[in-house]
mmCIF file of C-alpha atoms in Angstrom:
data_model
loop_
_atom_site.group_PDB
_atom_site.id
_atom_site.type_symbol
_atom_site.label_atom_id
_atom_site.label_comp_id
_atom_site.label_asym_id
_atom_site.label_seq_id
_atom_site.Cartn_x
_atom_site.Cartn_y
_atom_site.Cartn_z
ATOM 1 C CA MET W 1 5.797 1.327 7.054
ATOM 2 C CA ALA W 2 6.548 4.948 7.936
ATOM 3 C CA PRO W 3 6.431 7.200 4.877
ATOM 4 C CA LYS W 4 9.510 9.258 4.053
ATOM 5 C CA ARG W 5 7.744 11.841 1.881
ATOM 6 C CA ALA W 6 4.360 13.520 1.604
ATOM 7 C CA PHE W 7 2.649 16.232 -0.422
ATOM 8 C CA LEU W 8 -0.251 18.634 -0.011
ATOM 9 C CA THR W 9 -3.154 18.922 -2.414
ATOM 10 C CA LYS W 10 -6.645 20.381 -2.609
ATOM 11 C CA GLY W 11 -9.652 20.674 -4.900
ATOM 12 C CA PHE W 12 -13.391 21.158 -5.217
ATOM 13 C CA GLY W 13 -16.177 19.653 -7.271
ATOM 14 C CA VAL W 14 -19.817 20.406 -8.106
ATOM 15 C CA HIS W 15 -22.398 17.837 -9.223
ATOM 16 C CA LYS W 16 -26.056 16.938 -8.702
ATOM 17 C CA ASP W 17 -24.971 13.768 -6.869
ATOM 18 C CA ARG W 18 -23.053 14.026 -3.605
ATOM 19 C CA LEU W 19 -20.657 11.174 -4.389
ATOM 20 C CA ALA W 20 -19.929 12.505 -7.872
ATOM 21 C CA SER W 21 -19.198 15.912 -6.356
ATOM 22 C CA PHE W 22 -16.643 14.257 -4.056
ATOM 23 C CA GLU W 23 -15.124 12.428 -7.040
ATOM 24 C CA LEU W 24 -14.750 15.722 -8.912
ATOM 25 C CA ALA W 25 -13.070 17.312 -5.887
ATOM 26 C CA LEU W 26 -10.610 14.399 -5.778
ATOM 27 C CA ARG W 27 -9.983 14.854 -9.522
ATOM 28 C CA ALA W 28 -9.271 18.531 -9.030
ATOM 29 C CA ALA W 29 -6.807 17.524 -6.301
ATOM 30 C CA GLN W 30 -5.377 14.877 -8.698
ATOM 31 C CA ILE W 31 -5.830 12.012 -6.228
ATOM 32 C CA GLU W 32 -8.984 10.367 -7.617
ATOM 33 C CA LYS W 33 -7.148 7.398 -9.128
ATOM 34 C CA PHE W 34 -5.823 6.109 -5.803
ATOM 35 C CA ASN W 35 -7.457 3.961 -3.136
ATOM 36 C CA LEU W 36 -7.321 6.468 -0.310
ATOM 37 C CA VAL W 37 -7.007 5.301 3.270
ATOM 38 C CA THR W 38 -7.432 8.075 5.804
ATOM 39 C CA VAL W 39 -5.139 8.099 8.803
ATOM 40 C CA SER W 40 -4.827 10.266 11.879
ATOM 41 C CA SER W 41 -2.620 13.220 12.516
ATOM 42 C CA ILE W 42 1.031 12.170 12.825
ATOM 43 C CA LEU W 43 3.724 13.411 10.458
ATOM 44 C CA PRO W 44 6.322 10.628 10.716
ATOM 45 C CA PRO W 45 9.894 11.410 11.789
ATOM 46 C CA ASN W 46 12.150 12.329 8.853
ATOM 47 C CA CYS W 47 9.161 12.732 6.519
ATOM 48 C CA LYS W 48 9.827 15.440 3.936
ATOM 49 C CA ILE W 49 7.049 17.483 2.362
ATOM 50 C CA VAL W 50 7.656 17.545 -1.393
ATOM 51 C CA PRO W 51 5.939 19.366 -4.284
ATOM 52 C CA LYS W 52 2.692 17.742 -5.434
ATOM 53 C CA ASP W 53 3.973 16.940 -8.942
ATOM 54 C CA GLU W 54 6.995 15.154 -7.500
ATOM 55 C CA GLY W 55 4.791 13.131 -5.166
ATOM 56 C CA LEU W 56 2.263 12.221 -7.837
ATOM 57 C CA ASN W 57 5.062 10.823 -10.010
ATOM 58 C CA GLU W 58 5.856 8.292 -7.273
ATOM 59 C CA ILE W 59 2.424 6.631 -7.009
ATOM 60 C CA ALA W 60 0.396 4.674 -9.539
ATOM 61 C CA ALA W 61 -3.302 4.367 -10.336
ATOM 62 C CA GLY W 62 -5.054 1.885 -8.058
ATOM 63 C CA GLU W 63 -2.359 2.042 -5.413
ATOM 64 C CA ILE W 64 -3.443 2.092 -1.757
ATOM 65 C CA VAL W 65 -2.400 5.533 -0.549
ATOM 66 C CA HIS W 66 -2.566 6.820 3.009
ATOM 67 C CA CYS W 67 -3.561 10.413 3.635
ATOM 68 C CA VAL W 68 -4.877 12.876 6.168
ATOM 69 C CA LEU W 69 -8.034 14.111 4.452
ATOM 70 C CA ALA W 70 -10.222 17.094 5.253
ATOM 71 C CA ARG W 71 -13.564 17.019 3.443
ATOM 72 C CA ASN W 72 -16.711 19.112 3.545
ATOM 73 C CA ASP W 73 -19.760 19.528 1.350
ATOM 74 C CA THR W 74 -23.060 21.332 0.987
ATOM 75 C CA ASN W 75 -26.067 21.443 -1.291
ATOM 76 C CA GLU W 76 -27.193 24.753 0.197
ATOM 77 C CA PRO W 77 -26.898 27.534 -2.397
ATOM 78 C CA HIS W 78 -24.106 30.039 -1.720
ATOM 79 C CA ARG W 79 -23.068 28.432 1.601
ATOM 80 C CA LEU W 80 -19.314 28.802 2.126
ATOM 81 C CA VAL W 81 -17.579 25.491 2.890
ATOM 82 C CA SER W 82 -13.940 24.856 3.692
ATOM 83 C CA ALA W 83 -11.569 21.952 4.179
ATOM 84 C CA ALA W 84 -8.053 22.547 5.475
ATOM 85 C CA VAL W 85 -5.025 20.632 6.672
ATOM 86 C CA GLY W 86 -2.402 22.193 8.900
ATOM 87 C CA THR W 87 1.115 20.948 9.568
ATOM 88 C CA ALA W 88 3.670 21.438 12.304
ATOM 89 C CA VAL W 89 7.205 20.167 11.748
ATOM 90 C CA PRO W 90 9.657 19.785 14.650
ATOM 91 C CA VAL W 91 13.232 21.095 14.479
ATOM 92 C CA ASN W 92 14.539 17.666 15.419
ATOM 93 C CA GLU W 93 13.619 15.555 12.402
ATOM 94 C CA LYS W 94 13.870 12.414 14.548
ATOM 95 C CA ASN W 95 10.700 13.564 16.340
ATOM 96 C CA TYR W 96 7.262 13.281 14.832
ATOM 97 C CA GLY W 97 5.170 16.255 13.793
ATOM 98 C CA TYR W 98 1.454 16.847 13.515
ATOM 99 C CA ILE W 99 -1.097 17.226 10.760
ATOM 100 C CA SER W 100 -4.572 18.504 11.547
ATOM 101 C CA GLU W 101 -7.723 18.511 9.496
ATOM 102 C CA HIS W 102 -10.425 21.129 9.800
ATOM 103 C CA HIS W 103 -13.803 21.296 8.070
ATOM 104 C CA SER W 104 -16.024 24.325 8.519
ATOM 105 C CA TYR W 105 -18.863 26.435 7.215
ATOM 106 C CA GLY W 106 -18.720 30.198 6.779
ATOM 107 C CA GLU W 107 -14.935 30.518 7.191
ATOM 108 C CA ASP W 108 -12.807 31.991 4.424
ATOM 109 C CA GLU W 109 -9.549 30.375 3.321
ATOM 110 C CA THR W 110 -7.379 32.392 5.703
ATOM 111 C CA LYS W 111 -9.493 31.744 8.789
ATOM 112 C CA ALA W 112 -10.005 28.023 8.147
ATOM 113 C CA GLY W 113 -6.381 27.512 7.093
ATOM 114 C CA GLU W 114 -4.922 29.318 10.080
ATOM 115 C CA TYR W 115 -7.229 27.380 12.393
ATOM 116 C CA ALA W 116 -5.898 24.086 10.982
ATOM 117 C CA GLU W 117 -2.311 25.330 11.263
ATOM 118 C CA ASP W 118 -2.935 26.432 14.852
ATOM 119 C CA LEU W 119 -4.359 22.998 15.737
ATOM 120 C CA ALA W 120 -1.301 21.178 14.391
ATOM 121 C CA ALA W 121 1.146 23.574 16.042
ATOM 122 C CA THR W 122 -0.650 23.411 19.383
ATOM 123 C CA MET W 123 -0.686 19.602 19.351
ATOM 124 C CA LEU W 124 3.042 19.533 18.627
ATOM 125 C CA ALA W 125 3.847 22.245 21.177
ATOM 126 C CA THR W 126 2.013 20.409 23.951
ATOM 127 C CA THR W 127 3.897 17.157 23.258
ATOM 128 C CA LEU W 128 7.209 19.040 23.320
ATOM 129 C CA GLY W 129 6.411 20.827 26.581
ATOM 130 C CA VAL W 130 6.365 24.327 25.074
ATOM 131 C CA GLU W 131 4.612 26.665 27.500
ATOM 132 C CA PHE W 132 2.138 29.132 26.029
ATOM 133 C CA ASP W 133 -1.042 31.019 26.796
ATOM 134 C CA ALA W 134 -3.849 28.963 25.220
ATOM 135 C CA ASP W 135 -6.081 32.052 25.154
ATOM 136 C CA SER W 136 -3.668 34.180 23.139
ATOM 137 C CA ALA W 137 -4.189 34.789 19.418
ATOM 138 C CA TRP W 138 -2.723 32.343 16.889
ATOM 139 C CA HIS W 139 -0.108 34.812 15.616
ATOM 140 C CA GLU W 140 1.147 35.394 19.173
ATOM 141 C CA ARG W 141 1.354 31.657 19.897
ATOM 142 C CA GLU W 142 3.006 31.037 16.530
ATOM 143 C CA GLN W 143 5.866 33.320 17.580
ATOM 144 C CA VAL W 144 6.159 31.550 20.957
ATOM 145 C CA TYR W 145 6.200 28.135 19.262
ATOM 146 C CA LYS W 146 8.889 29.093 16.781
ATOM 147 C CA ALA W 147 10.945 30.984 19.374
ATOM 148 C CA SER W 148 10.953 27.873 21.575
ATOM 149 C CA GLY W 149 13.463 26.271 19.237
ATOM 150 C CA HIS W 150 11.345 23.114 18.959
ATOM 151 C CA ILE W 151 9.086 23.875 15.975
ATOM 152 C CA ILE W 152 10.763 24.727 12.689
ATOM 153 C CA ASP W 153 7.760 25.201 10.423
ATOM 154 C CA THR W 154 3.991 25.416 10.386
ATOM 155 C CA THR W 155 1.787 25.749 7.347
ATOM 156 C CA HIS W 156 -1.708 25.117 6.066
ATOM 157 C CA TYR W 157 -3.415 24.160 2.835
ATOM 158 C CA CYS W 158 -7.075 25.085 2.414
ATOM 159 C CA GLN W 159 -9.832 24.778 -0.170
ATOM 160 C CA THR W 160 -13.016 26.836 0.014
ATOM 161 C CA ALA W 161 -16.032 27.095 -2.253
ATOM 162 C CA HIS W 162 -19.502 28.585 -2.206
ATOM 163 C CA GLY W 163 -22.397 26.175 -2.606
ATOM 164 C CA ASP W 164 -23.730 25.955 -6.143
ATOM 165 C CA ALA W 165 -26.426 28.547 -6.832
ATOM 166 C CA ASP W 166 -28.789 25.829 -8.111
ATOM 167 C CA GLY W 167 -28.353 23.560 -5.090
ATOM 168 C CA LYS W 168 -26.012 21.004 -6.631
ATOM 169 C CA TRP W 169 -23.593 19.338 -4.219
ATOM 170 C CA THR W 170 -20.364 21.278 -3.736
ATOM 171 C CA THR W 171 -17.485 19.368 -2.128
ATOM 172 C CA VAL W 172 -14.089 20.651 -0.980
ATOM 173 C CA VAL W 173 -11.074 18.539 -0.032
ATOM 174 C CA ALA W 174 -7.590 19.209 1.276
ATOM 175 C CA ALA W 175 -5.108 16.427 1.968
ATOM 176 C CA MET W 176 -1.627 15.475 3.073
ATOM 177 C CA VAL W 177 -0.826 12.439 0.943
ATOM 178 C CA PHE W 178 1.888 10.033 2.063
ATOM 179 C CA ILE W 179 4.327 8.351 -0.279
ATOM 180 C CA GLU W 180 5.406 4.932 1.042
#
């Protein structure tokens, strides 16, 4: 039951009800019609990341769909919320990779996204025995990870939004959705 493909998606929603705000965020991400089951952070061996439209064409309404889901919300006016997923893909496709989720307040898209990417890359690097200085900046470690010859690609996908000015619920989501 290891998926062979996956896609990234994101969205946000605003509504007076918290649950409806989440539903609207899922609609914006185009994954509202699936029964989502959240899973932890492993990118299966040989799993290819495909464009969202290609992935969506492979799954049907009502289907049980596994995903790594980052979600955050607020009803505080103007409060910045973010939800991000980061990925780290090994060079050897027979090895597994990592997906991280990160949810934060007050971080812009770049900061939250890079944090999620850093988490995934660090988890993969530690399992592969890549030596690095944990206190160095992400961009320095990114170069070490990629120069090690073990990590081929890292990326992130992030959604941010400012809380609704009138105090309605604002929800952000970012997800890696698996195609069985």
